mmCIF file of C-alpha atoms and ligand atoms in Angstrom:
data_model
loop_
_atom_site.group_PDB
_atom_site.id
_atom_site.type_symbol
_atom_site.label_atom_id
_atom_site.label_comp_id
_atom_site.label_asym_id
_atom_site.label_seq_id
_atom_site.Cartn_x
_atom_site.Cartn_y
_atom_site.Cartn_z
ATOM 1 C CA UNK A 1 94.081 89.775 363.942
ATOM 2 C CA UNK A 2 90.322 90.266 364.443
ATOM 3 C CA UNK A 3 89.804 94.034 363.133
ATOM 4 C CA UNK A 4 90.472 95.910 359.664
ATOM 5 C CA UNK A 5 89.656 99.046 358.449
ATOM 6 C CA UNK A 6 90.652 101.207 355.876
ATOM 7 C CA UNK A 7 91.462 105.297 356.490
ATOM 8 C CA UNK A 8 89.818 106.302 353.814
ATOM 9 C CA UNK A 9 86.586 104.410 354.784
ATOM 10 C CA UNK A 10 86.909 105.772 358.100
ATOM 11 C CA UNK A 11 86.895 109.000 357.019
ATOM 12 C CA UNK A 12 83.977 108.562 354.605
ATOM 13 C CA UNK A 13 82.066 107.355 357.441
ATOM 14 C CA UNK A 14 82.778 110.320 359.633
ATOM 15 C CA UNK A 15 81.449 112.484 356.950
ATOM 16 C CA UNK A 16 78.468 110.472 356.487
ATOM 17 C CA UNK A 17 77.741 110.425 360.379
ATOM 18 C CA UNK A 18 75.251 113.787 360.602
ATOM 19 C CA UNK A 19 76.781 115.766 363.337
ATOM 20 C CA UNK A 20 73.704 117.602 363.752
ATOM 21 C CA UNK A 21 72.023 115.465 366.212
ATOM 22 C CA UNK A 22 71.232 117.752 369.207
ATOM 23 C CA UNK A 23 73.555 117.620 372.674
ATOM 24 C CA UNK A 24 73.486 114.242 374.338
ATOM 25 C CA UNK A 25 72.397 113.659 377.540
ATOM 26 C CA UNK A 26 69.506 112.072 379.474
ATOM 27 C CA UNK A 27 66.890 111.261 377.055
ATOM 28 C CA UNK A 28 63.593 112.780 377.785
ATOM 29 C CA UNK A 29 61.201 111.192 375.669
ATOM 30 C CA UNK A 30 62.330 107.557 376.708
ATOM 31 C CA UNK A 31 62.362 105.969 380.000
ATOM 32 C CA UNK A 32 62.599 102.320 381.218
ATOM 33 C CA UNK A 33 64.360 100.338 383.949
ATOM 34 C CA UNK A 34 68.136 100.692 383.803
ATOM 35 C CA UNK A 35 69.309 98.570 386.312
ATOM 36 C CA UNK A 36 66.598 96.029 386.356
ATOM 37 C CA UNK A 37 66.351 92.650 384.599
ATOM 38 C CA UNK A 38 62.840 93.369 383.540
ATOM 39 C CA UNK A 39 62.202 94.742 380.463
ATOM 40 C CA UNK A 40 61.450 98.532 379.878
ATOM 41 C CA UNK A 41 59.496 99.936 377.081
ATOM 42 C CA UNK A 42 61.340 103.273 375.543
ATOM 43 C CA UNK A 43 59.202 105.338 372.985
ATOM 44 C CA UNK A 44 55.540 104.587 373.827
ATOM 45 C CA UNK A 45 54.568 105.328 370.291
ATOM 46 C CA UNK A 46 54.299 102.174 367.798
ATOM 47 C CA UNK A 47 53.932 99.104 370.403
ATOM 48 C CA UNK A 48 52.991 96.051 368.474
ATOM 49 C CA UNK A 49 49.994 94.856 370.056
ATOM 50 C CA UNK A 50 49.972 91.304 368.635
ATOM 51 C CA UNK A 51 53.835 90.614 369.669
ATOM 52 C CA UNK A 52 54.251 89.920 365.940
ATOM 53 C CA UNK A 53 57.886 90.684 364.446
ATOM 54 C CA UNK A 54 56.205 92.205 361.664
ATOM 55 C CA UNK A 55 56.428 96.070 360.680
ATOM 56 C CA UNK A 56 52.822 97.336 360.837
ATOM 57 C CA UNK A 57 51.186 99.687 358.466
ATOM 58 C CA UNK A 58 52.352 102.859 360.705
ATOM 59 C CA UNK A 59 55.955 101.577 360.331
ATOM 60 C CA UNK A 60 56.110 100.762 364.251
ATOM 61 C CA UNK A 61 58.442 98.031 365.217
ATOM 62 C CA UNK A 62 60.650 97.186 368.360
ATOM 63 C CA UNK A 63 64.015 97.326 368.682
ATOM 64 C CA UNK A 64 66.090 96.044 371.795
ATOM 65 C CA UNK A 65 69.089 97.839 373.259
ATOM 66 C CA UNK A 66 70.910 95.263 375.577
ATOM 67 C CA UNK A 67 74.017 96.756 377.378
ATOM 68 C CA UNK A 68 76.369 94.595 379.591
ATOM 69 C CA UNK A 69 77.256 96.584 383.001
ATOM 70 C CA UNK A 70 77.199 99.753 385.077
ATOM 71 C CA UNK A 71 79.918 98.433 387.638
ATOM 72 C CA UNK A 72 83.161 99.869 385.844
ATOM 73 C CA UNK A 73 81.598 102.493 383.262
ATOM 74 C CA UNK A 74 79.265 105.033 383.412
ATOM 75 C CA UNK A 75 79.071 105.234 379.573
ATOM 76 C CA UNK A 76 76.187 102.859 379.249
ATOM 77 C CA UNK A 77 73.636 104.744 381.231
ATOM 78 C CA UNK A 78 74.918 108.113 380.599
ATOM 79 C CA UNK A 79 75.889 107.940 376.847
ATOM 80 C CA UNK A 80 75.067 105.004 374.993
ATOM 81 C CA UNK A 81 71.880 104.390 376.042
ATOM 82 C CA UNK A 82 70.236 108.247 375.501
ATOM 83 C CA UNK A 83 72.369 108.525 372.401
ATOM 84 C CA UNK A 84 70.750 105.414 371.002
ATOM 85 C CA UNK A 85 67.169 106.263 372.353
ATOM 86 C CA UNK A 86 67.357 109.798 370.968
ATOM 87 C CA UNK A 87 68.465 108.773 367.562
ATOM 88 C CA UNK A 88 65.833 105.958 367.065
ATOM 89 C CA UNK A 89 62.979 108.515 368.103
ATOM 90 C CA UNK A 90 64.625 110.977 365.600
ATOM 91 C CA UNK A 91 64.668 108.541 362.983
ATOM 92 C CA UNK A 92 61.391 106.395 363.427
ATOM 93 C CA UNK A 93 59.329 108.080 366.320
ATOM 94 C CA UNK A 94 57.256 104.986 366.016
ATOM 95 C CA UNK A 95 59.660 102.567 366.651
ATOM 96 C CA UNK A 96 59.800 101.397 370.176
ATOM 97 C CA UNK A 97 63.023 100.430 372.206
ATOM 98 C CA UNK A 98 63.328 97.829 374.804
ATOM 99 C CA UNK A 99 66.294 98.866 377.010
ATOM 100 C CA UNK A 100 67.791 96.364 379.479
ATOM 101 C CA UNK A 101 71.215 96.330 381.346
ATOM 102 C CA UNK A 102 72.649 93.039 382.146
ATOM 103 C CA UNK A 103 74.463 93.940 385.459
ATOM 104 C CA UNK A 104 77.438 92.142 384.352
ATOM 105 C CA UNK A 105 75.500 88.954 384.386
ATOM 106 C CA UNK A 106 75.582 86.779 380.984
ATOM 107 C CA UNK A 107 72.841 84.513 382.201
ATOM 108 C CA UNK A 108 70.561 87.537 382.782
ATOM 109 C CA UNK A 109 71.277 89.013 379.195
ATOM 110 C CA UNK A 110 70.308 85.966 377.642
ATOM 111 C CA UNK A 111 66.982 86.043 379.469
ATOM 112 C CA UNK A 112 66.912 89.447 378.737
ATOM 113 C CA UNK A 113 67.334 88.889 375.020
ATOM 114 C CA UNK A 114 64.491 85.834 375.030
ATOM 115 C CA UNK A 115 62.205 88.281 377.017
ATOM 116 C CA UNK A 116 62.911 90.970 373.901
ATOM 117 C CA UNK A 117 62.436 88.476 371.277
ATOM 118 C CA UNK A 118 58.992 87.116 372.650
ATOM 119 C CA UNK A 119 57.955 90.786 373.401
ATOM 120 C CA UNK A 120 58.265 91.458 369.494
ATOM 121 C CA UNK A 121 61.809 92.839 369.217
ATOM 122 C CA UNK A 122 62.871 92.565 365.566
ATOM 123 C CA UNK A 123 66.567 93.557 366.054
ATOM 124 C CA UNK A 124 68.663 92.839 369.058
ATOM 125 C CA UNK A 125 71.402 95.455 369.506
ATOM 126 C CA UNK A 126 73.567 93.872 371.684
ATOM 127 C CA UNK A 127 76.736 94.528 373.650
ATOM 128 C CA UNK A 128 77.775 91.197 375.092
ATOM 129 C CA UNK A 129 78.368 90.596 378.667
ATOM 130 C CA UNK A 130 80.331 87.537 377.449
ATOM 131 C CA UNK A 131 81.520 87.653 373.783
ATOM 132 C CA UNK A 132 81.630 83.721 373.250
ATOM 133 C CA UNK A 133 78.395 82.823 375.467
ATOM 134 C CA UNK A 134 76.403 85.505 373.601
ATOM 135 C CA UNK A 135 76.565 83.342 370.672
ATOM 136 C CA UNK A 136 73.774 81.322 372.065
ATOM 137 C CA UNK A 137 71.455 84.555 371.943
ATOM 138 C CA UNK A 138 72.707 85.104 368.371
ATOM 139 C CA UNK A 139 71.292 81.645 367.388
ATOM 140 C CA UNK A 140 68.157 81.955 369.146
ATOM 141 C CA UNK A 141 67.481 85.164 367.531
ATOM 142 C CA UNK A 142 68.161 84.021 364.279
ATOM 143 C CA UNK A 143 65.586 81.252 364.440
ATOM 144 C CA UNK A 144 63.182 83.755 365.635
ATOM 145 C CA UNK A 145 64.048 85.706 362.408
ATOM 146 C CA UNK A 146 65.656 88.466 364.731
ATOM 147 C CA UNK A 147 68.411 90.306 363.427
ATOM 148 C CA UNK A 148 71.498 90.986 365.639
ATOM 149 C CA UNK A 149 73.927 94.059 365.655
ATOM 150 C CA UNK A 150 77.167 93.147 367.886
ATOM 151 C CA UNK A 151 77.604 96.438 369.741
ATOM 152 C CA UNK A 152 80.645 97.683 371.058
ATOM 153 C CA UNK A 153 82.049 94.342 371.705
ATOM 154 C CA UNK A 154 82.156 91.671 368.956
ATOM 155 C CA UNK A 155 80.370 88.632 369.558
ATOM 156 C CA UNK A 156 82.337 85.612 368.369
ATOM 157 C CA UNK A 157 81.641 82.267 367.200
ATOM 158 C CA UNK A 158 78.037 83.307 365.649
ATOM 159 C CA UNK A 159 76.178 84.474 362.652
ATOM 160 C CA UNK A 160 75.930 88.261 363.520
ATOM 161 C CA UNK A 161 74.377 90.370 361.042
ATOM 162 C CA UNK A 162 76.579 93.741 362.012
ATOM 163 C CA UNK A 163 79.008 95.161 364.392
ATOM 164 C CA UNK A 164 79.711 98.379 365.427
ATOM 165 C CA UNK A 165 82.797 99.638 367.409
ATOM 166 C CA UNK A 166 85.870 101.206 367.725
ATOM 167 C CA UNK A 167 89.449 100.304 366.545
ATOM 168 C CA UNK A 168 89.751 98.611 369.857
ATOM 169 C CA UNK A 169 93.596 97.389 369.133
ATOM 170 C CA UNK A 170 94.337 101.113 368.440
ATOM 171 C CA UNK A 171 92.871 101.653 372.178
ATOM 172 C CA UNK A 172 95.329 99.451 373.500
ATOM 173 C CA UNK A 173 98.333 100.809 371.260
ATOM 174 C CA UNK A 174 97.269 104.432 372.459
ATOM 175 C CA UNK A 175 97.638 103.138 375.833
ATOM 176 C CA UNK A 176 100.658 101.274 375.311
ATOM 177 C CA UNK A 177 102.475 104.273 373.892
ATOM 178 C CA UNK A 178 101.406 106.323 376.556
ATOM 179 C CA UNK A 179 103.327 104.070 379.006
ATOM 180 C CA UNK A 180 106.135 103.707 376.504
ATOM 181 C CA UNK A 181 106.769 107.199 376.509
ATOM 182 C CA UNK A 182 106.197 108.226 380.095
ATOM 183 C CA UNK A 183 107.613 105.433 382.194
ATOM 184 C CA UNK A 184 111.433 105.701 383.139
ATOM 185 C CA UNK A 185 113.944 103.697 381.246
ATOM 186 C CA UNK A 186 114.302 100.288 382.973
ATOM 187 C CA UNK A 187 110.869 100.878 384.832
ATOM 188 C CA UNK A 188 108.572 98.146 385.843
ATOM 189 C CA UNK A 189 104.966 98.103 384.054
ATOM 190 C CA UNK A 190 101.941 96.666 385.329
ATOM 191 C CA UNK A 191 99.254 95.559 383.339
ATOM 192 C CA UNK A 192 95.523 95.572 384.317
ATOM 193 C CA UNK A 193 93.633 94.277 381.197
ATOM 194 C CA UNK A 194 89.900 94.227 382.187
ATOM 195 C CA UNK A 195 87.449 91.000 381.689
ATOM 196 C CA UNK A 196 88.993 88.095 379.523
ATOM 197 C CA UNK A 197 85.262 87.233 378.780
ATOM 198 C CA UNK A 198 85.217 90.466 376.783
ATOM 199 C CA UNK A 199 86.788 90.591 373.071
ATOM 200 C CA UNK A 200 87.688 94.211 373.496
ATOM 201 C CA UNK A 201 89.662 93.225 376.554
ATOM 202 C CA UNK A 202 91.679 90.741 374.442
ATOM 203 C CA UNK A 203 92.179 93.432 371.859
ATOM 204 C CA UNK A 204 92.963 96.192 374.058
ATOM 205 C CA UNK A 205 95.476 94.258 375.102
ATOM 206 C CA UNK A 206 96.922 92.930 371.860
ATOM 207 C CA UNK A 207 96.968 96.502 371.001
ATOM 208 C CA UNK A 208 99.091 97.254 374.601
ATOM 209 C CA UNK A 209 101.582 94.118 374.125
ATOM 210 C CA UNK A 210 102.020 95.366 370.035
ATOM 211 C CA UNK A 211 103.723 98.580 371.550
ATOM 212 C CA UNK A 212 105.207 97.300 374.690
ATOM 213 C CA UNK A 213 106.398 93.655 373.747
ATOM 214 C CA UNK A 214 109.454 94.746 371.996
ATOM 215 C CA UNK A 215 110.399 97.262 374.704
ATOM 216 C CA UNK A 216 110.053 94.360 377.191
ATOM 217 C CA UNK A 217 112.318 92.482 374.906
ATOM 218 C CA UNK A 218 115.110 94.629 374.548
ATOM 219 C CA UNK A 219 114.923 95.593 378.241
ATOM 220 C CA UNK A 220 114.045 99.277 377.772
ATOM 221 C CA UNK A 221 111.024 98.292 380.370
ATOM 222 C CA UNK A 222 110.306 95.495 382.461
ATOM 223 C CA UNK A 223 106.729 93.612 382.860
ATOM 224 C CA UNK A 224 106.350 93.261 386.419
ATOM 225 C CA UNK A 225 102.559 91.834 386.283
ATOM 226 C CA UNK A 226 99.923 91.391 384.243
ATOM 227 C CA UNK A 227 96.433 90.117 384.772
ATOM 228 C CA UNK A 228 92.931 90.195 383.369
ATOM 229 C CA UNK A 229 90.187 91.333 385.689
ATOM 230 C CA UNK A 230 87.295 89.206 386.056
ATOM 231 C CA UNK A 231 83.834 91.183 385.391
ATOM 232 C CA UNK A 232 85.798 94.209 384.822
ATOM 233 C CA UNK A 233 85.074 95.011 388.545
ATOM 234 C CA UNK A 234 86.887 97.769 390.012
ATOM 235 C CA UNK A 235 86.779 95.673 393.697
ATOM 236 C CA UNK A 236 89.026 92.786 391.647
ATOM 237 C CA UNK A 237 91.283 95.355 389.743
ATOM 238 C CA UNK A 238 91.942 97.325 393.165
ATOM 239 C CA UNK A 239 92.794 93.742 394.736
ATOM 240 C CA UNK A 240 95.171 92.921 391.791
ATOM 241 C CA UNK A 241 96.977 95.869 392.034
ATOM 242 C CA UNK A 242 97.431 95.376 395.641
ATOM 243 C CA UNK A 243 99.003 92.044 394.982
ATOM 244 C CA UNK A 244 101.184 93.531 392.042
ATOM 245 C CA UNK A 245 102.789 96.166 394.579
ATOM 246 C CA UNK A 246 103.286 93.054 397.278
ATOM 247 C CA UNK A 247 104.783 90.995 394.659
ATOM 248 C CA UNK A 248 106.913 94.133 392.992
ATOM 249 C CA UNK A 249 107.624 95.510 396.501
ATOM 250 C CA UNK A 250 106.251 98.712 395.392
ATOM 251 C CA UNK A 251 108.880 98.726 392.521
ATOM 252 C CA UNK A 252 106.108 99.970 390.221
ATOM 253 C CA UNK A 253 106.884 102.827 387.413
ATOM 254 C CA UNK A 254 103.914 102.591 385.163
ATOM 255 C CA UNK A 255 100.491 101.125 385.110
ATOM 256 C CA UNK A 256 98.471 100.197 382.039
ATOM 257 C CA UNK A 257 94.970 99.827 382.927
ATOM 258 C CA UNK A 258 92.399 99.017 380.282
ATOM 259 C CA UNK A 259 89.605 101.469 381.872
ATOM 260 C CA UNK A 260 88.582 104.695 383.728
ATOM 261 C CA UNK A 261 86.747 102.702 386.043
ATOM 262 C CA UNK A 262 89.877 100.103 386.806
ATOM 263 C CA UNK A 263 91.875 102.883 386.732
ATOM 264 C CA UNK A 264 90.072 104.682 390.025
ATOM 265 C CA UNK A 265 90.571 101.360 391.979
ATOM 266 C CA UNK A 266 94.591 101.142 390.845
ATOM 267 C CA UNK A 267 94.559 104.899 392.147
ATOM 268 C CA UNK A 268 93.344 103.684 395.148
ATOM 269 C CA UNK A 269 96.100 100.797 395.581
ATOM 270 C CA UNK A 270 98.577 103.037 394.712
ATOM 271 C CA UNK A 271 97.340 105.803 397.190
ATOM 272 C CA UNK A 272 97.498 103.402 400.166
ATOM 273 C CA UNK A 273 101.149 103.084 399.372
ATOM 274 C CA UNK A 274 101.825 106.730 398.744
ATOM 275 C CA UNK A 275 102.420 106.332 395.246
ATOM 276 C CA UNK A 276 99.203 107.783 393.687
ATOM 277 C CA UNK A 277 100.261 110.839 391.411
ATOM 278 C CA UNK A 278 103.776 109.489 391.197
ATOM 279 C CA UNK A 279 103.364 106.741 388.192
ATOM 280 C CA UNK A 280 101.793 107.214 384.833
ATOM 281 C CA UNK A 281 98.349 105.602 384.996
ATOM 282 C CA UNK A 282 96.104 105.034 381.722
ATOM 283 C CA UNK A 283 92.638 104.494 381.375
ATOM 284 C CA UNK A 284 89.522 104.602 378.821
ATOM 285 C CA UNK A 285 86.020 106.062 378.371
ATOM 286 C CA UNK A 286 86.541 109.761 379.212
ATOM 287 C CA UNK A 287 84.304 109.177 382.451
ATOM 288 C CA UNK A 288 83.461 112.252 384.734
ATOM 289 C CA UNK A 289 85.606 110.390 387.248
ATOM 290 C CA UNK A 290 88.394 109.378 385.329
ATOM 291 C CA UNK A 291 88.594 112.857 384.018
ATOM 292 C CA UNK A 292 88.659 114.216 387.463
ATOM 293 C CA UNK A 293 91.414 111.999 388.320
ATOM 294 C CA UNK A 294 93.338 113.539 385.234
ATOM 295 C CA UNK A 295 92.763 117.002 386.212
ATOM 296 C CA UNK A 296 93.965 115.922 389.802
ATOM 297 C CA UNK A 297 96.913 114.419 388.335
ATOM 298 C CA UNK A 298 95.992 111.056 389.833
ATOM 299 C CA UNK A 299 95.523 109.549 386.273
ATOM 300 C CA UNK A 300 97.604 110.340 382.962
ATOM 301 C CA UNK A 301 95.594 109.843 380.293
ATOM 302 C CA UNK A 302 92.083 108.039 379.065
ATOM 303 C CA UNK A 303 90.937 107.264 375.991
ATOM 304 C CA UNK A 304 87.709 108.798 374.501
ATOM 305 C CA UNK A 305 85.533 107.101 372.121
ATOM 306 C CA UNK A 306 83.005 109.168 370.654
ATOM 307 C CA UNK A 307 80.142 107.039 371.800
ATOM 308 C CA UNK A 308 77.465 109.475 370.202
ATOM 309 C CA UNK A 309 78.658 108.380 366.767
ATOM 310 C CA UNK A 310 78.730 104.564 367.959
ATOM 311 C CA UNK A 311 75.128 104.672 369.294
ATOM 312 C CA UNK A 312 73.811 106.945 366.017
ATOM 313 C CA UNK A 313 75.743 104.025 363.915
ATOM 314 C CA UNK A 314 73.962 101.218 365.616
ATOM 315 C CA UNK A 315 70.833 103.111 365.773
ATOM 316 C CA UNK A 316 70.596 103.824 361.872
ATOM 317 C CA UNK A 317 71.296 100.125 361.148
ATOM 318 C CA UNK A 318 69.018 98.955 363.529
ATOM 319 C CA UNK A 319 66.034 101.567 362.366
ATOM 320 C CA UNK A 320 66.846 100.221 358.694
ATOM 321 C CA UNK A 321 66.470 96.455 359.876
ATOM 322 C CA UNK A 322 63.541 96.907 361.801
ATOM 323 C CA UNK A 323 61.931 98.344 359.030
ATOM 324 C CA UNK A 324 62.677 95.498 356.918
ATOM 325 C CA UNK A 325 65.175 97.641 354.765
ATOM 326 C CA UNK A 326 68.522 97.128 353.852
ATOM 327 C CA UNK A 327 70.830 99.349 355.882
ATOM 328 C CA UNK A 328 72.736 102.230 353.946
ATOM 329 C CA UNK A 329 76.307 100.761 352.756
ATOM 330 C CA UNK A 330 78.059 103.715 353.169
ATOM 331 C CA UNK A 331 77.567 103.354 356.815
ATOM 332 C CA UNK A 332 79.758 100.418 356.775
ATOM 333 C CA UNK A 333 83.716 100.893 356.580
ATOM 334 C CA UNK A 334 85.226 97.377 357.301
ATOM 335 C CA UNK A 335 85.060 93.930 357.844
ATOM 336 C CA UNK A 336 85.787 91.975 361.231
ATOM 337 C CA UNK A 337 86.222 88.143 361.379
ATOM 338 C CA UNK A 338 84.384 86.911 364.411
ATOM 339 C CA UNK A 339 85.427 83.248 364.084
ATOM 340 C CA UNK A 340 82.227 82.508 362.049
ATOM 341 C CA UNK A 341 82.164 84.951 359.334
ATOM 342 C CA UNK A 342 83.499 88.613 358.282
ATOM 343 C CA UNK A 343 80.843 91.160 359.813
ATOM 344 C CA UNK A 344 80.155 94.149 358.020
ATOM 345 C CA UNK A 345 81.189 96.600 360.462
ATOM 346 C CA UNK A 346 81.301 100.418 361.585
ATOM 347 C CA UNK A 347 84.698 100.999 363.220
ATOM 348 C CA UNK A 348 85.504 104.322 364.593
ATOM 349 C CA UNK A 349 88.663 106.137 366.004
ATOM 350 C CA UNK A 350 89.731 106.336 369.521
ATOM 351 C CA UNK A 351 91.174 109.511 370.776
ATOM 352 C CA UNK A 352 94.011 110.112 373.449
ATOM 353 C CA UNK A 353 92.790 112.673 376.318
ATOM 354 C CA UNK A 354 95.098 114.374 378.541
ATOM 355 C CA UNK A 355 95.264 117.266 380.932
ATOM 356 C CA UNK A 356 96.065 119.370 377.930
ATOM 357 C CA UNK A 357 93.197 118.503 375.482
ATOM 358 C CA UNK A 358 90.249 117.909 377.714
ATOM 359 C CA UNK A 359 88.578 120.975 376.287
ATOM 360 C CA UNK A 360 89.491 120.544 372.457
ATOM 361 C CA UNK A 361 87.996 116.684 372.876
ATOM 362 C CA UNK A 362 85.069 115.710 375.127
ATOM 363 C CA UNK A 363 84.008 119.371 375.864
ATOM 364 C CA UNK A 364 84.162 120.444 372.630
ATOM 365 C CA UNK A 365 82.288 117.626 371.808
ATOM 366 C CA UNK A 366 79.361 117.887 374.399
ATOM 367 C CA UNK A 367 80.407 114.592 375.519
ATOM 368 C CA UNK A 368 80.576 115.981 379.077
ATOM 369 C CA UNK A 369 81.192 119.480 380.782
ATOM 370 C CA UNK A 370 83.373 121.109 383.314
ATOM 371 C CA UNK A 371 80.803 121.078 385.565
ATOM 372 C CA UNK A 372 80.096 117.367 385.424
ATOM 373 C CA UNK A 373 84.144 116.664 385.821
ATOM 374 C CA UNK A 374 84.595 118.810 388.710
ATOM 375 C CA UNK A 375 81.512 117.251 390.624
ATOM 376 C CA UNK A 376 82.817 113.822 389.766
ATOM 377 C CA UNK A 377 83.774 111.503 392.682
ATOM 378 C CA UNK A 378 87.384 110.599 392.305
HETATM 379 C C1 BGC B 401 83.942 98.541 376.482
HETATM 380 C C2 BGC B 401 84.922 99.830 377.425
HETATM 381 C C3 BGC B 401 84.541 99.900 378.763
HETATM 382 C C4 BGC B 401 84.530 98.185 379.032
HETATM 383 C C5 BGC B 401 83.876 97.825 380.331
HETATM 384 C C6 BGC B 401 84.382 97.298 376.926
HETATM 385 O O1 BGC B 401 84.105 96.386 376.250
HETATM 386 O O2 BGC B 401 84.868 99.091 374.922
HETATM 387 O O3 BGC B 401 84.293 101.275 377.031
HETATM 388 O O4 BGC B 401 85.302 100.371 379.762
HETATM 389 O O5 BGC B 401 84.040 97.347 378.187
HETATM 390 O O6 BGC B 401 82.407 97.765 380.497
#
């Protein structure tokens, strides 16, 4: 069991996170090459001309935000990045943010991390493409005296400084419970689990199995097909679902899908067999396309993770570390063992979203708008 947290501590954390940071959206003051492998500077003030990793007299320093992909979830470019950059800008206008997205390539990510270290980053906020392979990056960072915050996905087998994420096993439990509650008795369940190289995908699957395995064991439900999805790629997810349908002669009564990007692909495969909208399909991320599918009755639920809180927590930790300070201990609400150590962690709470509570959750929070959902391609 890789995740632990206490409810009281989680509540304390939520109180500690200010709700006042202005509405999310694209950050105006920062810019950078979202999709490219090259480095892009965010806040222009505070560039350290010497490339030294020391904070200079004006308090400037550099933080690198390294995100994993754009293919299966819109969250990284539309939520994580602007929320993070905005919070850093508010907390410490002199701190520069280097932003890179690895586009699903672990080697690219390592190069981006190395370049960021060379360019003076004092802190890496690293959402690893590959949870194990990223240990190399952590070792390199440590040798250079650079701190690493494992962002959203746990980096395993390495001496990371902090971990900021959600209760990811809980995400899988919520998805599993939805399938348990909405699949007819005796029905056949397909599980499309996301990338095995992502520690989160392992936790999502574990959480789902916590709920579904007893039902598979006592015959309430049948597990018809289960697979991980290389690189989280929707094209792979669609192929997997097509294979499941073929293998099961279309006898599919519920599909547990790890996220909204894959759910969209699964819906394509179901549609080709006349089954779209007829079986429960789960998701995660509350993407506009996922929410659009929910409103259309094609996807049944998604799991909303308040990325703004996650990005803000990571930004607060990163700014303190970049300024050579000890981060505020009240931010931390748990410890997660990553195989090397108990990593001080910030773990936030995921929430189920269905047709019935879109308004009260993602809209109320300013995560998205009805206009964006309606305009999204399903
Ligand atoms: C994240 C999800 C995301 C998935 C694919 C996971 O690690 O927690 O929010 O959908 O990766 O990028």
